[in-house]
């Protein structure tokens, strides 16, 4: 293990031991994080600010005397950091307090002295809520003493920004793994994140020019995806001598998780990036977009699966009244095309949010990697939000690939998960195509399960996924990679009607709506009765039985009429968009003539109800049926069982 890694591990172990030494009788183990994470942040910030403390206090005095209200920028300059503290206290001076009450008072002043961006971290950690318990147990002084131990050097002299970020992330990881049930909601395993970032960057790494790039995560959790993406982009472009700088942007609704993300960036010396992330309970990405109208070069997310977004839906005006342009778009001539999903699961809404922020005017456009569960592939009927979403991204030719990940990849669920790779600048060979990659078998078992997580995607596993992705239709591995035309996933959902037939109705008579209603309530269905006519079309109308326009004699004249449909006989069919037309006008008619008409000659299609849907089925495309055993194998098994039974009977008889 490299020396710096050994040092990082030692520091994490020391901080972990503080939790056990000081908090064991005060908190259950799962709540140690409520104290230890913010205290780790404070100790690092305290040590970073120590050299410039006098300059900050002098600047504060000058600004106050001059009556300057907006003091943030000059105080940052005085501190030579993106944060500061104007209280006059440090942790070292705080430990000189003679009693617990005075210590708590001074500690409160110390917390209040931090800059607004650090205040936001403290508030979202709800750290002040811990002070009464710590003070009552006289543990606050012990914590300060432990964190000031010479062995635990969190100063810049002992640990650079990157190292501090590594230590903090390792602490977060350990706390998350202690709380496996919560971990998956806010923390995506690093192996999954690395694969996602590689899928986002590697296919275009050679053509990414030097420059500045904006990275965004609309469900950022603790910010790990953004920081790994930043590292991956720089790692891939550095060998070619490219100079790449990044700006990170993100949004997160969970207060503590947001505090961790913001703290992590500040601890890494990326205070400007910390200013570009937004979070807390009032900042729900779906109903309160902090980056409305902005565009980003690279985006990635792990949105919540199967989680209700009803509150957001109500804030947006209700399911039928949403007008947000992220979710109500123009498509196929429809200016009010809805991507709004069921309120019980909003994961595709998060992906729609990402797509709304794709760059339109650059050569690279934007690339997106987002991980979802299986429901995003197939839930939602034709015309509903989920299906509309799939249709929208496929018909706009943005979906490059979907990668099925191994089971048991995440901490709090063993379900199937999939990475969607999206781009609005597809390379020529991918245009009009979608690649499906089955990587469910490409994983490495963990020596010990972490909650539900039992496997990881090793570097070798990830290399295999990337090689398959880059090979595209030359993969030569149909068991794991298939390439389709986008239209292959689409279908027309048609509604097949049959006429209402009630015993005793008159042939050739047009029935009024009230009469039809009465017949439905009181009449007896009779397949031999004539169909009930509900409407006579104008004289110029032409008959078309396929779509329910029939010829009938009305008052001695031939007219085109429509029959009343029997709702009990109504059916629907899914007709692939690729259905061959053959000798007919289109694939729908060909399907109807072949699959419906021979069994229901009086049926027709209600074309007003026809809707286009899209679904993606990995099972259908990658399912491998277990071959049936041969008759000889079955007979051999039967003979073996018979022989075993005979032996047992003989033994029993012998004992008797």
XYZ file of C-alpha atoms in Angstrom, residues 360-585:
226
model
C -27.098 22.430 -28.227
C -24.543 24.773 -29.770
C -21.223 22.973 -29.280
C -19.396 20.360 -31.332
C -19.377 17.852 -28.436
C -22.917 18.592 -27.286
C -23.584 16.765 -24.023
C -23.196 13.247 -22.689
C -25.212 11.706 -19.862
C -24.859 8.545 -17.769
C -27.757 7.727 -15.449
C -28.442 4.533 -13.508
C -32.005 3.198 -13.134
C -33.851 0.079 -12.100
C -35.749 -2.118 -14.544
C -39.055 -0.264 -14.328
C -37.657 2.574 -16.463
C -37.334 0.105 -19.341
C -40.919 -1.055 -19.590
C -43.440 0.487 -17.169
C -46.106 2.798 -18.523
C -48.579 2.030 -21.270
C -48.481 3.656 -24.707
C -49.259 7.340 -24.289
C -48.278 7.403 -20.606
C -45.314 9.362 -19.280
C -42.756 6.555 -19.011
C -43.493 5.233 -22.504
C -43.611 8.773 -23.890
C -40.196 9.402 -22.374
C -38.666 6.338 -24.036
C -40.250 7.290 -27.343
C -38.983 10.862 -27.011
C -35.322 9.995 -26.428
C -35.265 7.196 -29.014
C -37.040 9.122 -31.784
C -34.747 12.091 -31.108
C -31.842 9.621 -31.424
C -30.245 10.484 -28.090
C -30.068 6.997 -26.543
C -26.700 5.395 -27.329
C -26.721 2.362 -25.077
C -28.115 0.688 -21.979
C -25.855 -1.526 -19.872
C -27.400 -4.126 -17.554
C -25.309 -4.229 -14.369
C -24.743 -7.298 -12.174
C -27.250 -8.030 -9.411
C -26.317 -7.178 -5.803
C -24.374 -4.089 -6.859
C -25.928 -1.630 -4.418
C -25.926 -1.436 -0.618
C -29.651 -1.481 0.082
C -31.054 -3.469 -2.821
C -30.183 -6.524 -4.861
C -32.424 -5.588 -7.793
C -31.417 -5.295 -11.433
C -29.972 -1.919 -12.407
C -29.110 -0.376 -15.753
C -26.873 2.462 -16.921
C -28.394 4.632 -19.674
C -25.851 6.400 -21.885
C -27.264 9.401 -23.732
C -25.723 11.848 -26.200
C -26.986 14.498 -28.594
C -23.875 14.082 -30.757
C -23.843 10.420 -31.744
C -20.997 9.200 -33.903
C -22.076 8.297 -37.424
C -22.169 4.519 -36.961
C -24.482 4.840 -33.954
C -27.061 7.105 -35.576
C -30.519 5.578 -35.451
C -29.153 2.673 -33.382
C -29.345 1.578 -29.733
C -26.868 -0.863 -28.184
C -27.902 -3.164 -25.339
C -25.113 -4.709 -23.270
C -25.776 -7.534 -20.824
C -23.004 -7.169 -18.240
C -24.895 -9.023 -15.500
C -22.287 -11.762 -15.441
C -19.259 -9.467 -15.420
C -18.504 -8.919 -11.747
C -16.168 -9.945 -8.952
C -17.506 -11.331 -5.629
C -16.692 -9.377 -2.480
C -14.966 -11.264 0.298
C -17.650 -9.940 2.650
C -21.065 -8.581 1.750
C -21.728 -4.911 2.484
C -25.452 -4.940 3.163
C -27.028 -6.164 -0.069
C -23.855 -5.481 -2.032
C -22.209 -8.819 -2.757
C -20.233 -8.071 -5.914
C -18.218 -5.282 -7.457
C -17.238 -4.289 -10.966
C -13.471 -4.657 -10.976
C -11.230 -2.756 -13.387
C -11.099 -5.865 -15.571
C -14.887 -6.152 -15.563
C -15.217 -2.484 -16.495
C -12.613 -2.909 -19.248
C -14.763 -5.668 -20.727
C -17.861 -3.455 -20.693
C -15.990 -0.583 -22.361
C -14.456 -2.867 -24.973
C -17.910 -4.227 -25.835
C -19.342 -0.719 -25.958
C -16.619 0.560 -28.276
C -16.854 -2.504 -30.541
C -20.542 -1.646 -31.064
C -21.915 -3.828 -33.883
C -18.507 -5.485 -34.350
C -18.571 -6.939 -30.830
C -18.993 -10.497 -32.114
C -20.572 -11.425 -28.779
C -24.336 -11.733 -29.323
C -24.766 -13.243 -25.867
C -23.730 -9.925 -24.318
C -24.176 -7.193 -26.933
C -26.936 -6.513 -29.434
C -27.517 -3.480 -31.640
C -31.001 -2.459 -32.704
C -32.629 0.209 -34.786
C -34.376 2.601 -32.439
C -37.699 1.881 -34.103
C -37.375 -1.792 -33.075
C -38.502 -0.832 -29.560
C -41.648 0.948 -30.724
C -45.171 -0.311 -31.219
C -48.637 0.948 -32.026
C -51.204 0.097 -29.403
C -54.451 -0.406 -31.295
C -57.924 -0.723 -29.816
C -59.988 -3.447 -31.452
C -63.770 -2.990 -31.232
C -66.683 -5.281 -32.016
C -70.285 -4.158 -32.406
C -72.870 -4.303 -29.655
C -75.538 -6.857 -30.509
C -78.711 -6.998 -28.420
C -81.586 -9.412 -28.967
C -84.618 -7.797 -30.611
C -82.988 -4.701 -32.125
C -84.133 -3.578 -35.564
C -81.759 -3.898 -38.491
C -81.227 -0.643 -40.363
C -82.475 1.571 -37.537
C -80.284 4.322 -36.032
C -80.556 4.288 -32.260
C -80.239 7.391 -30.093
C -77.739 7.572 -27.228
C -80.450 7.281 -24.573
C -81.916 4.225 -26.313
C -78.518 2.568 -26.509
C -77.957 3.230 -22.820
C -81.282 1.581 -21.994
C -80.499 -1.397 -24.216
C -77.175 -1.896 -22.426
C -78.931 -1.878 -19.060
C -81.952 -4.054 -19.908
C -81.101 -5.970 -23.088
C -79.643 -9.414 -23.543
C -76.543 -9.814 -25.708
C -77.112 -12.005 -28.759
C -74.298 -12.719 -31.225
C -76.869 -13.430 -33.958
C -78.600 -10.042 -33.556
C -77.802 -7.211 -35.996
C -75.218 -4.650 -34.848
C -76.620 -1.500 -33.262
C -76.138 1.579 -35.464
C -75.238 4.686 -33.456
C -74.393 7.180 -36.202
C -74.979 7.880 -39.919
C -72.122 9.670 -41.675
C -72.592 12.347 -44.418
C -73.455 11.193 -47.929
C -69.907 11.897 -49.134
C -68.420 9.446 -46.609
C -66.777 6.341 -47.984
C -66.966 2.948 -46.263
C -63.865 1.554 -44.541
C -64.711 -1.495 -42.425
C -61.125 -1.672 -41.128
C -61.774 1.530 -39.202
C -65.430 0.989 -38.335
C -67.201 2.690 -41.254
C -69.728 0.242 -42.681
C -72.356 0.281 -45.431
C -75.965 -0.190 -44.326
C -79.414 0.411 -45.766
C -81.080 3.292 -43.939
C -84.595 4.292 -45.053
C -84.093 2.445 -48.323
C -80.759 4.104 -49.165
C -77.205 2.884 -48.854
C -75.350 4.925 -46.205
C -72.073 4.760 -44.323
C -72.666 4.141 -40.625
C -70.832 3.546 -37.370
C -71.787 0.820 -34.909
C -71.941 1.096 -31.137
C -68.956 -0.848 -29.730
C -69.459 -3.531 -27.117
C -67.092 -2.588 -24.284
C -67.129 -6.165 -22.986
C -65.603 -7.351 -26.279
C -63.071 -4.504 -26.545
C -59.460 -5.608 -26.828
C -56.050 -4.060 -27.461
C -53.086 -5.283 -29.466
C -49.479 -4.166 -29.728
C -48.310 -3.918 -33.323
C -44.540 -3.440 -33.800
C -43.661 -0.276 -35.704
C -41.515 -2.543 -37.867
C -44.450 -4.793 -38.800
C -44.171 -5.394 -42.602
C -47.047 -3.939 -44.627
C -46.888 -6.650 -47.286
C -49.828 -6.244 -49.642
C -51.660 -3.878 -47.268
C -51.545 -0.128 -46.638
